[in-house]
Amino acid sequence: MTNPRGDGLRPVADQSEDERGGPGSILSRQSRDHADLDALMRAHDAETDPDARGRLVAELAERALRHAFAEETVLFPAYRHHLPEQGEALTAHIEGDHQRVNELLVQLQDADPRSAGYDALVRRTFETIRHDARDEEDDLLPRLQRVASPQELRAIGAAWEVQRRTSPTRPHPGVPRRPPGNVLAGVPLAVSDRVKDAAEHLLGPRAARGAGRAAAVAGGALALGLAVRALRRR
Ligand SMILES: [Fe+2]
Ligand SMILES: [Fe+2]
């Protein structure tokens, strides 16, 4: 089946793994991760216990944020490189949706699953995440596939996966959605997010906020040190 807009693009969902460039290509990796995100949203909708729903939203948030951060730092720059004429408009549109997801997740982080308005907030977040996956699977990725070789699609997939594993784990709407701002901020934020995650796991949300602030300072110093060292090597 081709894209309903009549532009001849074949949605990722309609392609076999071979056609996508193999299991390691960015098309296959995105498709699998979008399916995992969708499964978490459906599990949330089938759950009736508010605490369990809150845990599912937290799991979804971390996974969606890692996925999007790796797109902003690896996939979208690669797309703009391969399609310099048309790349800007579509990636700017998707980055706008990522920004909205970051803002919604900040609100959800502090919301009580039993409170009025929580469900409406969850609905808007899920809708935006699903819309984002459609833009990528039906438009951005098939367009990239037209101009990039299967080897290039696999190289982008491998780089996206590395970035996804090392990315920040919490929403950061104040961080730029494009390199170099997001790349530079990503190192200290990934450190402080992981300290917060560990502190929250052991001590609860309030301790996590203090631990995160201390780690952000340490992470910022680490990033600055790495930047200075890189400049000296030039
Ligand atoms: Fe995305
Ligand atoms: Fe995606």
Short mmCIF file of C-alpha atoms and ligand atoms in Angstrom, two decimals:
data_model
loop_
_atom_site.label_atom_id
_atom_site.label_comp_id
_atom_site.label_asym_id
_atom_site.label_seq_id
_atom_site.Cartn_x
_atom_site.Cartn_y
_atom_site.Cartn_z
CA MET A 1 0.00 0.00 0.00
CA THR A 2 1.27 3.53 -0.72
CA ASN A 3 0.86 6.69 1.26
CA PRO A 4 -2.72 8.11 0.98
CA ARG A 5 -1.30 11.53 -0.01
CA GLY A 6 -0.44 10.00 -3.41
CA ASP A 7 3.27 10.82 -3.23
CA GLY A 8 4.26 7.19 -3.81
CA LEU A 9 5.89 6.77 -0.39
CA ARG A 10 5.57 3.32 1.16
CA PRO A 11 4.84 3.49 4.92
CA VAL A 12 7.34 1.56 7.05
CA ALA A 13 4.49 -0.61 8.40
CA ASP A 14 3.84 -1.97 4.88
CA GLN A 15 7.45 -3.05 4.28
CA SER A 16 9.18 -6.32 5.13
CA GLU A 17 12.29 -6.20 7.32
CA ASP A 18 14.45 -6.86 4.24
CA GLU A 19 12.86 -3.93 2.42
CA ARG A 20 13.53 -1.70 5.42
CA GLY A 21 17.26 -2.50 5.20
CA GLY A 22 17.42 -5.37 7.71
CA PRO A 23 16.85 -5.52 11.50
CA GLY A 24 19.53 -2.91 12.27
CA SER A 25 18.28 -0.20 9.89
CA ILE A 26 16.76 2.95 11.34
CA LEU A 27 13.40 2.01 9.75
CA SER A 28 13.28 -1.36 11.57
CA ARG A 29 14.56 0.05 14.88
CA GLN A 30 12.01 2.91 14.80
CA SER A 31 9.18 0.54 13.91
CA ARG A 32 10.01 -1.80 16.83
CA ASP A 33 10.34 1.03 19.34
CA HIS A 34 7.10 2.71 18.17
CA ALA A 35 5.34 -0.66 18.66
CA ASP A 36 6.78 -0.93 22.21
CA LEU A 37 5.59 2.61 23.01
CA ASP A 38 2.14 1.77 21.67
CA ALA A 39 2.02 -1.42 23.79
CA LEU A 40 2.75 0.65 26.93
CA MET A 41 -0.06 3.09 26.04
CA ARG A 42 -2.50 0.22 25.50
CA ALA A 43 -1.39 -1.42 28.78
CA HIS A 44 -2.10 1.90 30.53
CA ASP A 45 -5.59 2.09 29.02
CA ALA A 46 -6.37 -1.48 30.13
CA GLU A 47 -5.14 -0.84 33.71
CA THR A 48 -7.61 0.31 36.39
CA ASP A 49 -5.30 0.76 39.42
CA PRO A 50 -4.18 4.46 39.57
CA ASP A 51 -0.72 3.64 40.98
CA ALA A 52 -0.06 1.04 38.28
CA ARG A 53 -1.23 3.56 35.65
CA GLY A 54 1.21 6.11 37.07
CA ARG A 55 4.07 3.59 36.83
CA LEU A 56 3.18 2.79 33.22
CA VAL A 57 3.15 6.50 32.34
CA ALA A 58 6.59 6.91 33.98
CA GLU A 59 7.96 3.97 31.98
CA LEU A 60 6.44 5.32 28.76
CA ALA A 61 7.84 8.80 29.47
CA GLU A 62 11.42 7.59 29.88
CA ARG A 63 11.25 5.43 26.78
CA ALA A 64 9.60 8.11 24.60
CA LEU A 65 12.08 10.77 25.72
CA ARG A 66 15.13 8.60 24.99
CA HIS A 67 13.65 7.72 21.59
CA ALA A 68 12.99 11.38 20.71
CA PHE A 69 16.33 12.69 22.01
CA ALA A 70 18.18 10.20 19.78
CA GLU A 71 16.07 11.36 16.82
CA GLU A 72 16.89 15.00 17.48
CA THR A 73 20.63 14.36 17.79
CA VAL A 74 21.11 11.62 15.13
CA LEU A 75 18.15 10.92 12.81
CA PHE A 76 16.94 14.46 12.01
CA PRO A 77 20.44 15.87 11.32
CA ALA A 78 21.03 12.85 9.01
CA TYR A 79 17.69 13.52 7.30
CA ARG A 80 18.56 17.21 6.75
CA HIS A 81 21.98 16.15 5.43
CA HIS A 82 20.43 13.77 2.88
CA LEU A 83 17.52 16.09 1.95
CA PRO A 84 18.90 19.63 2.36
CA GLU A 85 16.07 21.19 0.31
CA GLN A 86 13.03 19.61 2.02
CA GLY A 87 14.50 18.42 5.31
CA GLU A 88 13.91 21.58 7.31
CA ALA A 89 10.10 21.83 7.23
CA LEU A 90 9.30 18.26 8.25
CA THR A 91 11.93 18.02 11.01
CA ALA A 92 10.85 21.42 12.40
CA HIS A 93 7.25 20.14 12.54
CA ILE A 94 8.27 16.93 14.37
CA GLU A 95 10.57 18.81 16.74
CA GLY A 96 7.54 20.97 17.62
CA ASP A 97 5.63 17.81 18.59
CA HIS A 98 8.62 16.59 20.64
CA GLN A 99 8.63 19.94 22.47
CA ARG A 100 4.91 19.51 23.28
CA VAL A 101 5.56 15.96 24.57
CA ASN A 102 8.36 17.27 26.82
CA GLU A 103 6.02 19.97 28.22
CA LEU A 104 3.16 17.50 28.76
CA LEU A 105 5.49 15.03 30.50
CA VAL A 106 6.73 17.74 32.89
CA GLN A 107 3.08 18.28 33.91
CA LEU A 108 2.45 14.53 34.17
CA GLN A 109 5.58 13.98 36.29
CA ASP A 110 4.04 15.96 39.17
CA ALA A 111 0.39 15.00 38.58
CA ASP A 112 -1.53 12.55 40.78
CA PRO A 113 -3.12 9.74 38.69
CA ARG A 114 -6.25 10.16 40.88
CA SER A 115 -6.57 13.91 40.24
CA ALA A 116 -9.08 15.59 37.94
CA GLY A 117 -7.47 16.43 34.63
CA TYR A 118 -4.90 13.62 34.79
CA ASP A 119 -6.68 11.50 32.17
CA ALA A 120 -7.07 14.46 29.78
CA LEU A 121 -3.34 15.17 30.11
CA VAL A 122 -2.53 11.51 29.42
CA ARG A 123 -4.85 11.52 26.36
CA ARG A 124 -3.11 14.58 24.85
CA THR A 125 0.32 13.03 25.49
CA PHE A 126 -0.65 9.69 23.89
CA GLU A 127 -2.21 11.43 20.86
CA THR A 128 0.93 13.49 20.27
CA ILE A 129 3.23 10.45 20.60
CA ARG A 130 1.07 8.46 18.14
CA HIS A 131 0.91 11.37 15.68
CA ASP A 132 4.71 11.67 15.89
CA ALA A 133 5.18 7.97 15.05
CA ARG A 134 2.88 8.34 12.01
CA ASP A 135 4.81 11.38 10.71
CA GLU A 136 8.03 9.38 10.95
CA GLU A 137 6.84 6.00 9.65
CA ASP A 138 4.63 7.33 6.82
CA ASP A 139 6.65 10.36 5.74
CA LEU A 140 10.15 11.05 7.11
CA LEU A 141 11.57 7.52 7.04
CA PRO A 142 10.25 6.54 3.56
CA ARG A 143 11.65 9.83 2.20
CA LEU A 144 15.03 9.10 3.81
CA GLN A 145 14.91 5.59 2.35
CA ARG A 146 14.62 7.01 -1.18
CA VAL A 147 17.97 8.82 -0.95
CA ALA A 148 20.03 6.78 1.57
CA SER A 149 21.54 3.35 0.86
CA PRO A 150 20.69 0.33 3.07
CA GLN A 151 24.22 0.60 4.56
CA GLU A 152 23.58 4.25 5.43
CA LEU A 153 20.19 3.35 6.97
CA ARG A 154 21.95 0.73 9.14
CA ALA A 155 24.69 3.20 10.17
CA ILE A 156 22.04 5.77 11.17
CA GLY A 157 20.19 2.99 13.04
CA ALA A 158 23.32 2.01 15.00
CA ALA A 159 24.13 5.64 15.92
CA TRP A 160 20.49 6.27 16.94
CA GLU A 161 20.56 3.20 19.23
CA VAL A 162 23.81 4.30 20.95
CA GLN A 163 22.37 7.77 21.56
CA ARG A 164 19.05 6.32 22.79
CA ARG A 165 20.86 4.26 25.43
CA THR A 166 22.94 7.15 26.77
CA SER A 167 20.37 9.96 26.52
CA PRO A 168 18.67 11.91 29.32
CA THR A 169 15.77 10.01 30.88
CA ARG A 170 13.56 12.92 32.00
CA PRO A 171 11.70 15.73 30.18
CA HIS A 172 13.75 18.88 29.48
CA PRO A 173 11.55 21.37 27.58
CA GLY A 174 14.11 24.16 28.13
CA VAL A 175 16.82 22.36 26.14
CA PRO A 176 17.12 23.17 22.40
CA ARG A 177 15.71 20.46 20.15
CA ARG A 178 18.68 20.77 17.74
CA PRO A 179 22.46 20.25 17.77
CA PRO A 180 24.75 21.58 19.04
CA GLY A 181 22.61 22.78 22.00
CA ASN A 182 20.95 19.43 22.73
CA VAL A 183 24.21 17.47 22.26
CA LEU A 184 26.12 19.73 24.70
CA ALA A 185 23.29 19.71 27.27
CA GLY A 186 22.78 15.95 26.85
CA VAL A 187 25.93 14.87 28.75
CA PRO A 188 25.27 16.67 32.07
CA LEU A 189 21.51 16.01 31.84
CA ALA A 190 22.02 12.29 31.27
CA VAL A 191 24.26 12.21 34.38
CA SER A 192 21.88 14.22 36.58
CA ASP A 193 18.81 12.27 35.35
CA ARG A 194 20.42 8.95 36.26
CA VAL A 195 21.38 10.22 39.73
CA LYS A 196 17.78 11.42 40.18
CA ASP A 197 16.45 8.06 38.95
CA ALA A 198 18.66 6.20 41.46
CA ALA A 199 17.81 8.58 44.35
CA GLU A 200 14.10 8.37 43.60
CA HIS A 201 14.29 4.60 43.51
CA LEU A 202 16.02 4.50 46.91
CA LEU A 203 14.67 7.56 48.76
CA GLY A 204 11.57 8.94 47.00
CA PRO A 205 10.85 11.99 44.76
CA ARG A 206 11.98 14.81 47.13
CA ALA A 207 15.49 13.37 47.65
CA ALA A 208 15.72 12.89 43.89
CA ARG A 209 15.32 16.65 43.27
CA GLY A 210 18.27 17.54 45.56
CA ALA A 211 20.47 14.78 44.20
CA GLY A 212 19.69 15.87 40.64
CA ARG A 213 20.77 19.46 41.31
CA ALA A 214 24.13 18.31 42.74
CA ALA A 215 24.67 15.92 39.85
CA ALA A 216 23.79 18.61 37.28
CA VAL A 217 26.65 20.74 38.63
CA ALA A 218 29.04 17.76 38.47
CA GLY A 219 27.78 16.80 35.01
CA GLY A 220 28.12 20.38 33.77
CA ALA A 221 31.74 20.45 34.95
CA LEU A 222 32.35 17.14 33.16
CA ALA A 223 30.85 18.46 29.89
CA LEU A 224 32.88 21.67 30.16
CA GLY A 225 36.07 19.66 30.74
CA LEU A 226 35.34 17.49 27.68
CA ALA A 227 34.62 20.57 25.52
CA VAL A 228 37.88 22.29 26.63
CA ARG A 229 39.85 19.12 25.94
CA ALA A 230 38.27 18.80 22.46
CA LEU A 231 39.12 22.45 21.66
CA ARG A 232 42.75 21.97 22.77
CA ARG A 233 43.11 19.01 20.40
CA ARG A 234 42.09 21.12 17.35
FE FE B 1 9.74 11.35 17.16
FE FE B 2 10.23 7.80 16.29
#
